[in-house]
Structures are given as C-alpha cells and as structure tokens.
Amino acid sequence: MPAFRAYTARNLHEIPQLAGRSADDLLQLRAVAAVLPFRTNRHITDELIDWDDVEHDPIYRLIFPAPEMLDPADLATMTKLLRDDAPAERVAAEARDIRRRLNPHPGGQLSLNVPDDGDRPLDGLQHKYAETVLFFPGPGQMCHAFCTYCFRWAQFVGDPDLRMAGNDPEVLCGYLRRHPEVTDVLITGGDPMVMRTEVLARYLEPLLAAGLETVRTIRIGTKAVSHWPYRFVTDPDADELCRLFERVVASGRQLAVMAHYSHPRELAPAVAGEAVRRIRATGASVYAQAPLIRGVNDDPETWRRLWRTGLDLGVVPYYMFVERDTGPRNYFEVPLARGWQIFREAWSQMSGLGRTAKGPVMSATPGKVLVDGVTEAAGRRLFALRYVQARDPALVGRPFFADYDPEATWFDQLTPAFGEHREFFRPA
Ligand SMILES: *Cc1c(COP(=O)(O)O)cnc(C)c1O
C-alpha cells in the first residue's frame, strides 16, 4: 500500500527509469513540461509503463512530454531559455505566451457555458445541456497524474484567467434549487478524487439535503481509478470514501463514477480491479470513457480489450471522444474517418451489453456530435452525423450530413452536404 508521491517538472530527474537519459533529452522534457503541465506518480512509472519499449509505450505517451508536442520554434525558444538558466519569470512569461496560442478553452467553455443567473457569473459552474450541471470544486483542480492530451490542461498552469473553480457548495445548491430541470450533477476538474474524503463530503453532502430531490444522479469524473486506484482501496481515508458513496446511494440517488480509462493495461494491476470492485460494492456504478488518441489507443483491438476487460468488472462502456481542438492536438489527433473505423470494428465485436459505447463523439461548441459513419448517397461520399447532446435541444437526435473529408479531425473542418442541414453547423 504505497503512499502517494508526485513527480513533476521540478523533480523529474528523480524518476529512476529516466536515469539513462542524456542531458539534452532531459532538457527537452523540461522545456515541454514548462508549457504543458507534467505530473506522474510511482503507480504509473512502476506498474503501468513498459520501459523496455518506451518509444511505443501507450502509457508513456499518455503521460510524458514529447518534443513534438510544441511547435519547433517554441520548443527551441524554451530549450534555450532553460539551457541559459533564464530567470523563472522570463520562462513563465514565455510559457504563458505559448499557451495562449494553444486554444486553452475550446468550445467557448469560459464564455458560453458559465451560467450567471442575474448579474455575475457563477464561479465553478458550467451548464451547457439542460439536464446536467458541471461543478469544478476548487480543491479538486489537480490530478494524481496529468495526461499530455488533457483538454482541461489550462486548469493546472497556475494562470487564474484560464481556470474554472468554485469553492462554495452553496453556489451550486442555490443554482440547482432555481433550476429544477437539472437532474444530473457532474463533479469534475481536475479530478475530484484528489480531495480527501472529508473535503469531497463538503461538496457531496449538501446535494443530499431536503429541497434538492430534483437531483437524481451525481456523477464524479475521475482518472484516479487508473492513475491512483489506491485512493479507493488502501489510502488512509479509502474506507471513509466508500461510506460516503454509500450515503449518496442511500439517499435514493444514482452515483456514477465516470472513469477515464484510456487503455486496457490500466485495468491490469490487481489494485485497479479491486478499486472497481469496492466502488461497485457501495451501490455506485462505474462508466468508462476516454478520448481516442494517436499512439495511445488508436486501434480497434485496444478498445475491444478495454471494453471487454471493463465489462468483466461491471464497468459500462460509455463515450469514445474525439481529441479536442486544444493543446498539442497535432501530436494526438486521429482523422474522424479513421476514428469511426476504429470505433466500428471494436463495437461490432461486443455483445449488446458492450454496445452501450457511443462514439466517436466531438464535444463541439454547439453540442456533442456523434460520427455515425461514412456513407454514400446521391453519388456522394458523406459523413452521417447526429447530435447526442446540444445546447439547442431541437438539434438532438436528428441525422444530418457533411461532405466526406478523409483528413478532417474536427467539426469546424466539416461543411454541410446539403443546404437544408446548415442549421446543424451554426454555433448555438
Ligand atoms: C458531456 C457533457 C455533459 C454530459 O453529457 P451526457 O451525454 O449526459 O453524458 C454535460 N455537460 C457538458 C458540458 C458536457 O460536455
């Protein structure tokens, strides 16, 4: 039962498996880590990464910076600053400039989704789809390890203008009382499971109070199930956490742990299976979702095994996301057409109980767009698309079409195939 200890840009030279790296290699790692947040821990370095084939290792790519993640000119500038031992403020200023060019808040998250209910925006809330409110508790804006492709990376770079967070659970509860149409609350981050149980309880328990019976499902978005499964098993307050989950379930609500699993290997250590078993024993459900990432999980067999291994543990396959248009997207993106092939090949090998998976799905500004497939009609190649969520509920569930483009990687690169489908492409 190891105690948690993080490796970051500051102490990455202490990672034993990096001992053989050249000074130049380490300098490049540090240069990328100065811009894109880097953090890992011993469960990942010792249990998940295969260091014998680290060049191609999916978990290594998921966690460790690579020089290709930055534009070559930015990488050169950053490397030079570090090599010259430039003052910390100079390095930080350069990092800020580079970040602002990396589209830190895709989909208009800061401007379009934060509700105001009167005169000022409500900190830490996002309300994009009628039924579901997202809450970002201040102390949960951290993770046990960072994924290099994270679409919420701006939460971790210490720049308050780029960050969403709320410290007052009463702001959330007040909003929910005024909005009885909201049935689902998603506690997210960051990762709420970095909070000690006692702190998490401060955000969860007010939701169980009289007057909030309209909230039927509480979801917790987390990668701790794979990056630090001990959180649910042997951490000092792991048992207390299970009791907290039981109280949520006993209130008559559904508790859903939205588990971010990128690769079946994350479920291989015994402690990862035990984490799922303990969560489910509280009456909570576990759903698996992740983005499709080049070099990490961009093949059908990986998804088939991920869903199959999950199902054996009672984990329900949920979204396969398309990597968002932020951060080092060029390094990670997979064309939509390829994404659909991967999804289809994996999905078609599941029994119906595994076909709960939906994907590939783009979380775009107007809503979540599902790529239903590539098809031919009227002598043309088309993408068949469908909103599975939309800011404008009138768009949900209706098929529409875009011109086929084998290279397209995001919704804004698609054009309506038919004039009458233009309404689906307008930002809401
Ligand atoms: C994905 C998402 C949700 C949840 O959508 P479901 O389809 O209910 O899982 C809610 N809000 C935002 C902003 C989202 O991106």
Tab-separated table of C-alpha atoms and ligand atoms in Angstrom:
chain	number	residue	atom	x	y	z
A	1	MET	CA	0.000	0.000	0.000
A	2	PRO	CA	2.250	2.814	-1.270
A	3	ALA	CA	1.899	6.423	-0.146
A	4	PHE	CA	1.204	8.908	-2.895
A	5	ARG	CA	4.174	10.864	-4.218
A	6	ALA	CA	4.141	13.011	-7.350
A	7	TYR	CA	6.870	13.615	-9.900
A	8	THR	CA	6.669	16.981	-11.644
A	9	ALA	CA	8.909	19.118	-13.876
A	10	ARG	CA	10.878	20.039	-10.734
A	11	ASN	CA	11.903	16.507	-9.709
A	12	LEU	CA	11.563	14.502	-12.908
A	13	HIS	CA	15.299	13.736	-12.765
A	14	GLU	CA	14.484	11.597	-9.693
A	15	ILE	CA	12.399	9.166	-11.743
A	16	PRO	CA	14.643	6.064	-11.628
A	17	GLN	CA	13.644	4.900	-15.119
A	18	LEU	CA	14.911	8.181	-16.647
A	19	ALA	CA	18.399	7.689	-15.189
A	20	GLY	CA	19.955	6.713	-18.531
A	21	ARG	CA	18.665	9.741	-20.473
A	22	SER	CA	21.098	12.288	-21.919
A	23	ALA	CA	21.188	15.834	-20.563
A	24	ASP	CA	19.727	17.083	-23.867
A	25	ASP	CA	16.809	14.663	-23.636
A	26	LEU	CA	16.013	15.781	-20.123
A	27	LEU	CA	16.276	19.424	-21.153
A	28	GLN	CA	13.686	18.845	-23.879
A	29	LEU	CA	11.382	17.083	-21.432
A	30	ARG	CA	11.695	20.073	-19.110
A	31	ALA	CA	11.088	22.518	-21.974
A	32	VAL	CA	7.774	20.887	-22.907
A	33	ALA	CA	6.854	20.460	-19.239
A	34	ALA	CA	7.384	24.204	-18.715
A	35	VAL	CA	4.451	24.828	-21.088
A	36	LEU	CA	2.181	21.785	-20.774
A	37	PRO	CA	1.622	20.544	-17.246
A	38	PHE	CA	3.552	17.395	-16.302
A	39	ARG	CA	2.844	15.216	-13.288
A	40	THR	CA	3.080	11.493	-12.687
A	41	ASN	CA	3.488	9.076	-9.796
A	42	ARG	CA	5.020	5.732	-8.900
A	43	HIS	CA	1.981	3.636	-9.727
A	44	ILE	CA	2.326	4.850	-13.315
A	45	THR	CA	6.115	4.664	-13.608
A	46	ASP	CA	6.390	1.278	-11.838
A	47	GLU	CA	3.149	-0.543	-12.721
A	48	LEU	CA	1.751	0.875	-15.953
A	49	ILE	CA	4.606	1.899	-18.265
A	50	ASP	CA	6.591	-0.766	-20.090
A	51	TRP	CA	10.073	0.790	-20.053
A	52	ASP	CA	11.515	-1.929	-22.305
A	53	ASP	CA	9.639	-0.493	-25.275
A	54	VAL	CA	9.165	3.024	-24.036
A	55	GLU	CA	9.301	4.583	-27.530
A	56	HIS	CA	5.990	2.937	-28.375
A	57	ASP	CA	4.519	2.657	-24.934
A	58	PRO	CA	0.928	3.954	-24.838
A	59	ILE	CA	1.016	4.940	-21.168
A	60	TYR	CA	4.358	6.695	-21.583
A	61	ARG	CA	2.845	8.715	-24.446
A	62	LEU	CA	-0.184	9.438	-22.312
A	63	ILE	CA	1.910	10.950	-19.519
A	64	PHE	CA	5.366	12.098	-20.624
A	65	PRO	CA	6.120	15.206	-22.671
A	66	ALA	CA	7.484	14.712	-26.186
A	67	PRO	CA	9.363	17.423	-28.121
A	68	GLU	CA	6.834	17.145	-30.984
A	69	MET	CA	4.075	18.471	-28.720
A	70	LEU	CA	5.370	22.005	-29.200
A	71	ASP	CA	5.841	23.954	-32.366
A	72	PRO	CA	9.583	23.594	-33.268
A	73	ALA	CA	10.197	27.350	-32.879
A	74	ASP	CA	8.537	27.400	-29.442
A	75	LEU	CA	10.493	24.319	-28.395
A	76	ALA	CA	13.756	25.962	-29.483
A	77	THR	CA	12.962	29.166	-27.556
A	78	MET	CA	12.035	27.272	-24.427
A	79	THR	CA	15.035	24.930	-24.592
A	80	LYS	CA	17.383	27.879	-24.990
A	81	LEU	CA	15.853	29.720	-22.019
A	82	LEU	CA	16.335	26.648	-19.819
A	83	ARG	CA	19.842	25.926	-21.096
A	84	ASP	CA	20.816	29.545	-20.350
A	85	ASP	CA	19.289	29.327	-16.882
A	86	ALA	CA	16.999	32.258	-17.671
A	87	PRO	CA	15.177	33.800	-14.699
A	88	ALA	CA	12.000	31.964	-13.668
A	89	GLU	CA	9.796	34.969	-14.575
A	90	ARG	CA	11.195	35.040	-18.106
A	91	VAL	CA	10.478	31.300	-18.567
A	92	ALA	CA	6.977	31.718	-17.126
A	93	ALA	CA	6.188	34.665	-19.409
A	94	GLU	CA	7.288	32.727	-22.498
A	95	ALA	CA	5.241	29.694	-21.374
A	96	ARG	CA	2.164	31.912	-20.962
A	97	ASP	CA	2.567	33.276	-24.493
A	98	ILE	CA	2.861	29.800	-25.987
A	99	ARG	CA	-0.151	28.533	-24.029
A	100	ARG	CA	-2.399	31.315	-25.225
A	101	ARG	CA	-1.726	30.182	-28.780
A	102	LEU	CA	-2.814	26.616	-27.880
A	103	ASN	CA	-6.554	27.372	-27.579
A	104	PRO	CA	-6.751	26.718	-23.826
A	105	HIS	CA	-10.555	26.793	-23.604
A	106	PRO	CA	-12.003	25.052	-26.653
A	107	GLY	CA	-15.709	25.217	-27.354
A	108	GLY	CA	-16.160	28.629	-25.706
A	109	GLN	CA	-16.240	26.969	-22.264
A	110	LEU	CA	-15.465	30.135	-20.321
A	111	SER	CA	-17.724	32.469	-22.252
A	112	LEU	CA	-20.671	30.284	-23.274
A	113	ASN	CA	-21.210	27.660	-20.576
A	114	VAL	CA	-20.819	29.531	-17.296
A	115	PRO	CA	-24.285	30.499	-16.064
A	116	ASP	CA	-24.861	33.886	-14.425
A	117	ASP	CA	-28.450	33.860	-13.132
A	118	GLY	CA	-28.505	37.601	-12.683
A	119	ASP	CA	-25.542	39.848	-12.779
A	120	ARG	CA	-22.371	37.885	-12.192
A	121	PRO	CA	-21.043	34.561	-13.498
A	122	LEU	CA	-21.262	31.677	-11.022
A	123	ASP	CA	-17.720	30.514	-10.380
A	124	GLY	CA	-17.068	26.828	-10.828
A	125	LEU	CA	-20.288	26.001	-12.697
A	126	GLN	CA	-20.916	25.032	-16.294
A	127	HIS	CA	-24.406	24.496	-17.607
A	128	LYS	CA	-24.451	23.646	-21.290
A	129	TYR	CA	-27.106	20.908	-21.616
A	130	ALA	CA	-30.464	21.325	-19.875
A	131	GLU	CA	-30.330	18.216	-17.676
A	132	THR	CA	-26.739	18.369	-16.470
A	133	VAL	CA	-24.683	20.873	-14.480
A	134	LEU	CA	-20.911	20.563	-14.130
A	135	PHE	CA	-19.218	21.684	-10.929
A	136	PHE	CA	-15.467	22.260	-10.536
A	137	PRO	CA	-14.682	22.227	-6.791
A	138	GLY	CA	-11.652	24.429	-6.073
A	139	PRO	CA	-9.665	21.795	-4.109
A	140	GLY	CA	-10.257	19.229	-6.885
A	141	GLN	CA	-8.441	21.132	-9.624
A	142	MET	CA	-5.479	18.774	-9.599
A	143	CYS	CA	-4.901	15.158	-10.708
A	144	HIS	CA	-2.820	12.233	-9.493
A	145	ALA	CA	-1.082	12.466	-12.861
A	146	PHE	CA	-1.653	14.620	-15.942
A	147	CYS	CA	-2.489	13.303	-19.379
A	148	THR	CA	-0.467	15.161	-22.001
A	149	TYR	CA	-3.549	15.492	-24.224
A	150	CYS	CA	-5.745	16.874	-21.452
A	151	PHE	CA	-8.396	19.271	-22.762
A	152	ARG	CA	-8.579	20.856	-19.314
A	153	TRP	CA	-4.828	21.439	-19.084
A	154	ALA	CA	-5.470	25.152	-18.518
A	155	GLN	CA	-6.758	24.182	-15.053
A	156	PHE	CA	-3.248	23.277	-13.965
A	157	VAL	CA	-0.938	26.000	-15.200
A	158	GLY	CA	-1.494	28.421	-12.346
A	159	ASP	CA	-2.981	31.158	-14.531
A	160	PRO	CA	-6.197	32.348	-12.843
A	161	ASP	CA	-7.599	33.788	-16.099
A	162	LEU	CA	-7.546	30.313	-17.613
A	163	ARG	CA	-9.087	28.450	-14.698
A	164	MET	CA	-12.580	27.385	-13.617
A	165	ALA	CA	-13.158	26.664	-9.937
A	166	GLY	CA	-15.762	27.206	-7.231
A	167	ASN	CA	-15.201	26.899	-3.514
A	168	ASP	CA	-18.729	27.341	-2.227
A	169	PRO	CA	-21.068	24.320	-2.489
A	170	GLU	CA	-23.937	26.694	-1.645
A	171	VAL	CA	-23.473	28.468	-5.006
A	172	LEU	CA	-24.087	25.113	-6.695
A	173	CYS	CA	-27.048	24.200	-4.470
A	174	GLY	CA	-28.674	27.619	-4.892
A	175	TYR	CA	-28.409	27.264	-8.647
A	176	LEU	CA	-29.899	23.754	-8.535
A	177	ARG	CA	-32.861	24.973	-6.442
A	178	ARG	CA	-33.587	27.643	-9.054
A	179	HIS	CA	-33.194	25.054	-11.854
A	180	PRO	CA	-35.322	22.011	-11.045
A	181	GLU	CA	-34.927	20.836	-14.655
A	182	VAL	CA	-31.385	19.735	-13.769
A	183	THR	CA	-31.360	16.011	-12.932
A	184	ASP	CA	-27.623	15.341	-13.143
A	185	VAL	CA	-24.711	16.986	-11.357
A	186	LEU	CA	-21.253	16.129	-12.612
A	187	ILE	CA	-18.453	16.865	-10.161
A	188	THR	CA	-15.347	17.244	-12.255
A	189	GLY	CA	-11.991	19.018	-12.559
A	190	GLY	CA	-9.183	18.320	-12.456
A	191	ASP	CA	-10.070	15.209	-10.560
A	192	PRO	CA	-12.414	15.374	-7.550
A	193	MET	CA	-10.779	12.206	-6.215
A	194	VAL	CA	-7.606	14.135	-5.298
A	195	MET	CA	-9.685	15.643	-2.480
A	196	ARG	CA	-9.576	13.941	0.865
A	197	THR	CA	-12.885	12.237	1.659
A	198	GLU	CA	-13.696	14.856	4.261
A	199	VAL	CA	-13.310	17.641	1.657
A	200	LEU	CA	-15.249	15.767	-1.035
A	201	ALA	CA	-18.050	15.264	1.504
A	202	ARG	CA	-18.364	19.060	1.853
A	203	TYR	CA	-19.414	19.172	-1.798
A	204	LEU	CA	-21.470	15.965	-1.972
A	205	GLU	CA	-23.477	16.073	1.244
A	206	PRO	CA	-25.253	19.406	0.600
A	207	LEU	CA	-26.629	17.820	-2.598
A	208	LEU	CA	-28.439	15.223	-0.475
A	209	ALA	CA	-30.282	17.832	1.625
A	210	ALA	CA	-34.051	18.316	1.591
A	211	GLY	CA	-35.158	20.538	-1.278
A	212	LEU	CA	-32.805	19.047	-3.850
A	213	GLU	CA	-34.771	15.898	-4.694
A	214	THR	CA	-34.721	17.117	-8.304
A	215	VAL	CA	-31.082	15.989	-8.478
A	216	ARG	CA	-31.332	12.288	-9.352
A	217	THR	CA	-27.814	11.388	-10.407
A	218	ILE	CA	-24.483	12.524	-9.087
A	219	ARG	CA	-21.559	11.786	-11.332
A	220	ILE	CA	-17.892	12.027	-10.415
A	221	GLY	CA	-15.446	12.364	-13.314
A	222	THR	CA	-12.119	10.748	-12.400
A	223	LYS	CA	-8.946	9.138	-13.648
A	224	ALA	CA	-7.901	8.044	-10.157
A	225	VAL	CA	-9.285	4.555	-10.914
A	226	SER	CA	-6.360	4.116	-13.269
A	227	HIS	CA	-3.752	6.668	-12.114
A	228	TRP	CA	-4.093	6.062	-8.368
A	229	PRO	CA	-6.502	3.185	-7.660
A	230	TYR	CA	-5.197	3.048	-4.076
A	231	ARG	CA	-7.494	6.061	-3.494
A	232	PHE	CA	-10.363	3.579	-3.321
A	233	VAL	CA	-8.510	0.698	-1.675
A	234	THR	CA	-5.655	1.472	0.753
A	235	ASP	CA	-5.363	5.271	1.136
A	236	PRO	CA	-5.960	6.237	4.797
A	237	ASP	CA	-9.489	7.518	4.040
A	238	ALA	CA	-10.447	4.924	1.414
A	239	ASP	CA	-12.926	3.195	3.735
A	240	GLU	CA	-14.440	6.527	4.710
A	241	LEU	CA	-14.825	7.261	0.989
A	242	CYS	CA	-16.816	4.066	0.493
A	243	ARG	CA	-19.084	5.078	3.409
A	244	LEU	CA	-19.619	8.479	1.736
A	245	PHE	CA	-20.569	6.786	-1.537
A	246	GLU	CA	-22.976	4.554	0.407
A	247	ARG	CA	-24.656	7.626	1.920
A	248	VAL	CA	-25.206	9.106	-1.547
A	249	VAL	CA	-26.751	5.832	-2.728
A	250	ALA	CA	-28.870	5.537	0.439
A	251	SER	CA	-30.351	8.963	-0.325
A	252	GLY	CA	-32.077	7.319	-3.279
A	253	ARG	CA	-29.826	8.870	-5.889
A	254	GLN	CA	-27.677	7.208	-8.503
A	255	LEU	CA	-23.966	7.660	-8.005
A	256	ALA	CA	-21.994	7.222	-11.215
A	257	VAL	CA	-18.222	7.175	-11.289
A	258	MET	CA	-17.287	8.358	-14.786
A	259	ALA	CA	-13.964	6.590	-15.074
A	260	HIS	CA	-11.390	7.800	-17.554
A	261	TYR	CA	-9.756	4.640	-18.888
A	262	SER	CA	-7.514	5.126	-21.914
A	263	HIS	CA	-6.042	1.662	-22.309
A	264	PRO	CA	-6.774	-1.888	-21.066
A	265	ARG	CA	-3.377	-2.000	-19.379
A	266	GLU	CA	-4.693	0.460	-16.786
A	267	LEU	CA	-7.033	-2.271	-15.568
A	268	ALA	CA	-4.344	-4.952	-15.353
A	269	PRO	CA	-2.895	-4.295	-11.849
A	270	ALA	CA	-4.855	-6.168	-9.179
A	271	VAL	CA	-5.396	-2.912	-7.272
A	272	ALA	CA	-7.224	-1.404	-10.292
A	273	GLY	CA	-9.726	-4.263	-10.333
A	274	GLU	CA	-10.084	-4.028	-6.577
A	275	ALA	CA	-10.862	-0.292	-6.861
A	276	VAL	CA	-13.756	-1.042	-9.223
A	277	ARG	CA	-14.997	-3.857	-7.004
A	278	ARG	CA	-15.021	-1.598	-3.944
A	279	ILE	CA	-16.770	1.266	-5.739
A	280	ARG	CA	-19.469	-1.049	-7.061
A	281	ALA	CA	-19.930	-2.642	-3.634
A	282	THR	CA	-21.161	0.765	-2.391
A	283	GLY	CA	-24.020	0.663	-4.899
A	284	ALA	CA	-22.357	3.148	-7.252
A	285	SER	CA	-21.970	2.373	-10.960
A	286	VAL	CA	-18.809	2.769	-12.994
A	287	TYR	CA	-18.821	4.014	-16.592
A	288	ALA	CA	-15.742	4.032	-18.855
A	289	GLN	CA	-14.931	6.875	-21.221
A	290	ALA	CA	-11.833	8.315	-22.903
A	291	PRO	CA	-10.679	10.169	-25.962
A	292	LEU	CA	-9.222	8.382	-28.962
A	293	ILE	CA	-5.547	9.358	-29.051
A	294	ARG	CA	-2.904	8.649	-31.687
A	295	GLY	CA	-0.184	6.415	-30.300
A	296	VAL	CA	-2.183	5.640	-27.149
A	297	ASN	CA	-5.340	3.830	-28.194
A	298	ASP	CA	-5.819	4.358	-31.948
A	299	ASP	CA	-6.560	0.763	-32.868
A	300	PRO	CA	-9.723	-1.334	-32.600
A	301	GLU	CA	-8.165	-4.152	-30.609
A	302	THR	CA	-7.216	-1.782	-27.785
A	303	TRP	CA	-10.807	-0.552	-27.472
A	304	ARG	CA	-12.259	-4.029	-27.747
A	305	ARG	CA	-9.997	-5.221	-24.926
A	306	LEU	CA	-10.666	-2.112	-22.875
A	307	TRP	CA	-14.432	-2.530	-23.106
A	308	ARG	CA	-14.242	-6.309	-22.614
A	309	THR	CA	-11.971	-6.066	-19.559
A	310	GLY	CA	-14.223	-3.363	-18.162
A	311	LEU	CA	-17.385	-5.393	-18.701
A	312	ASP	CA	-15.850	-8.320	-16.831
A	313	LEU	CA	-15.576	-5.978	-13.833
A	314	GLY	CA	-19.045	-4.482	-14.320
A	315	VAL	CA	-17.794	-1.247	-15.932
A	316	VAL	CA	-20.230	0.095	-18.529
A	317	PRO	CA	-18.660	1.353	-21.805
A	318	TYR	CA	-19.691	4.986	-22.394
A	319	TYR	CA	-18.152	7.690	-24.620
A	320	MET	CA	-15.270	7.353	-27.055
A	321	PHE	CA	-14.367	11.009	-27.545
A	322	VAL	CA	-12.534	12.686	-30.382
A	323	GLU	CA	-9.438	14.521	-29.102
A	324	ARG	CA	-10.397	18.180	-28.727
A	325	ASP	CA	-9.005	21.144	-30.600
A	326	THR	CA	-6.666	22.286	-27.861
A	327	GLY	CA	-3.104	21.879	-26.583
A	328	PRO	CA	-0.769	19.621	-28.600
A	329	ARG	CA	-3.624	18.465	-30.822
A	330	ASN	CA	-1.432	17.918	-33.895
A	331	TYR	CA	0.530	15.320	-31.991
A	332	PHE	CA	-2.516	13.348	-30.884
A	333	GLU	CA	-5.301	13.801	-33.381
A	334	VAL	CA	-6.825	10.969	-35.399
A	335	PRO	CA	-8.915	11.741	-38.514
A	336	LEU	CA	-12.656	11.365	-37.935
A	337	ALA	CA	-12.931	8.793	-40.718
A	338	ARG	CA	-10.269	6.613	-39.068
A	339	GLY	CA	-11.848	7.177	-35.657
A	340	TRP	CA	-15.129	5.861	-36.934
A	341	GLN	CA	-13.454	2.744	-38.421
A	342	ILE	CA	-11.745	2.046	-35.099
A	343	PHE	CA	-14.977	2.510	-33.189
A	344	ARG	CA	-16.994	0.355	-35.550
A	345	GLU	CA	-14.516	-2.501	-35.637
A	346	ALA	CA	-14.313	-2.641	-31.834
A	347	TRP	CA	-18.032	-2.063	-31.260
A	348	SER	CA	-19.081	-4.735	-33.744
A	349	GLN	CA	-17.176	-7.336	-31.687
A	350	MET	CA	-19.099	-6.594	-28.486
A	351	SER	CA	-22.277	-8.243	-27.347
A	352	GLY	CA	-25.220	-5.909	-26.961
A	353	LEU	CA	-24.221	-5.195	-23.358
A	354	GLY	CA	-20.973	-3.658	-24.621
A	355	ARG	CA	-22.717	-1.638	-27.310
A	356	THR	CA	-23.557	0.967	-24.709
A	357	ALA	CA	-20.414	2.672	-26.066
A	358	LYS	CA	-21.081	5.819	-28.110
A	359	GLY	CA	-18.549	7.309	-30.455
A	360	PRO	CA	-16.603	8.802	-31.890
A	361	VAL	CA	-18.073	11.947	-30.319
A	362	MET	CA	-16.849	15.525	-30.677
A	363	SER	CA	-17.623	17.880	-27.811
A	364	ALA	CA	-18.008	20.900	-30.102
A	365	THR	CA	-19.338	24.383	-29.336
A	366	PRO	CA	-22.991	23.620	-30.286
A	367	GLY	CA	-23.014	20.166	-28.684
A	368	LYS	CA	-21.768	16.601	-28.734
A	369	VAL	CA	-21.621	15.449	-32.341
A	370	LEU	CA	-21.565	11.703	-32.995
A	371	VAL	CA	-19.896	10.480	-36.175
A	372	ASP	CA	-22.398	7.789	-37.106
A	373	GLY	CA	-20.389	6.707	-40.123
A	374	VAL	CA	-19.227	7.235	-43.651
A	375	THR	CA	-21.828	6.507	-46.284
A	376	GLU	CA	-22.717	7.106	-49.935
A	377	ALA	CA	-25.893	8.769	-51.096
A	378	ALA	CA	-26.865	10.535	-54.294
A	379	GLY	CA	-23.465	9.561	-55.743
A	380	ARG	CA	-21.527	11.360	-52.983
A	381	ARG	CA	-19.427	10.293	-50.004
A	382	LEU	CA	-20.764	11.697	-46.787
A	383	PHE	CA	-20.296	11.726	-43.052
A	384	ALA	CA	-23.546	10.801	-41.284
A	385	LEU	CA	-23.677	12.833	-38.073
A	386	ARG	CA	-26.044	13.265	-35.134
A	387	TYR	CA	-26.088	15.401	-32.020
A	388	VAL	CA	-26.287	13.257	-28.883
A	389	GLN	CA	-26.316	16.477	-26.807
A	390	ALA	CA	-26.896	20.056	-27.929
A	391	ARG	CA	-27.202	23.489	-26.409
A	392	ASP	CA	-30.320	23.736	-28.606
A	393	PRO	CA	-32.384	20.609	-27.774
A	394	ALA	CA	-34.167	20.878	-31.146
A	395	LEU	CA	-30.987	19.601	-32.829
A	396	VAL	CA	-30.638	16.402	-30.759
A	397	GLY	CA	-31.066	13.010	-32.375
A	398	ARG	CA	-31.706	14.136	-35.968
A	399	PRO	CA	-29.400	12.716	-38.662
A	400	PHE	CA	-27.512	15.245	-40.791
A	401	PHE	CA	-24.705	15.067	-43.298
A	402	ALA	CA	-21.349	16.653	-44.061
A	403	ASP	CA	-19.114	16.238	-47.108
A	404	TYR	CA	-16.655	13.402	-46.591
A	405	ASP	CA	-13.118	14.542	-45.897
A	406	PRO	CA	-10.568	11.828	-45.096
A	407	GLU	CA	-8.287	14.329	-43.329
A	408	ALA	CA	-10.844	16.176	-41.204
A	409	THR	CA	-10.178	15.890	-37.471
A	410	TRP	CA	-12.754	18.296	-36.002
A	411	PHE	CA	-16.263	19.594	-36.531
A	412	ASP	CA	-15.176	23.063	-37.692
A	413	GLN	CA	-13.427	21.460	-40.689
A	414	LEU	CA	-16.680	19.932	-41.970
A	415	THR	CA	-19.083	21.531	-44.431
A	416	PRO	CA	-22.824	20.824	-44.708
A	417	ALA	CA	-23.550	18.360	-47.518
A	418	PHE	CA	-26.993	19.834	-48.105
A	419	GLY	CA	-28.134	23.438	-47.754
A	420	GLU	CA	-31.043	22.471	-45.528
A	421	HIS	CA	-28.600	20.990	-43.000
A	422	ARG	CA	-26.867	24.299	-42.384
A	423	GLU	CA	-28.706	24.816	-39.079
A	424	PHE	CA	-26.670	21.961	-37.580
A	425	PHE	CA	-23.397	23.789	-38.235
A	426	ARG	CA	-24.284	27.178	-36.766
A	427	PRO	CA	-22.656	27.784	-33.414
A	428	ALA	CA	-25.571	27.959	-30.972
B	1	LIG	C1	-20.550	15.630	-21.987
B	1	LIG	C2	-21.096	16.750	-21.209
B	1	LIG	C3	-22.168	16.549	-20.341
B	1	LIG	C4	-22.798	15.197	-20.115
B	1	LIG	O1	-23.405	14.667	-21.268
B	1	LIG	P1	-24.065	13.207	-21.195
B	1	LIG	O2	-24.396	12.887	-22.612
B	1	LIG	O3	-25.265	13.325	-20.336
B	1	LIG	O4	-23.049	12.293	-20.608
B	1	LIG	C5	-22.656	17.642	-19.667
B	1	LIG	N1	-22.134	18.880	-19.836
B	1	LIG	C6	-21.102	19.105	-20.664
B	1	LIG	C7	-20.569	20.498	-20.816
B	1	LIG	C8	-20.538	18.052	-21.373
B	1	LIG	O5	-19.503	18.279	-22.197
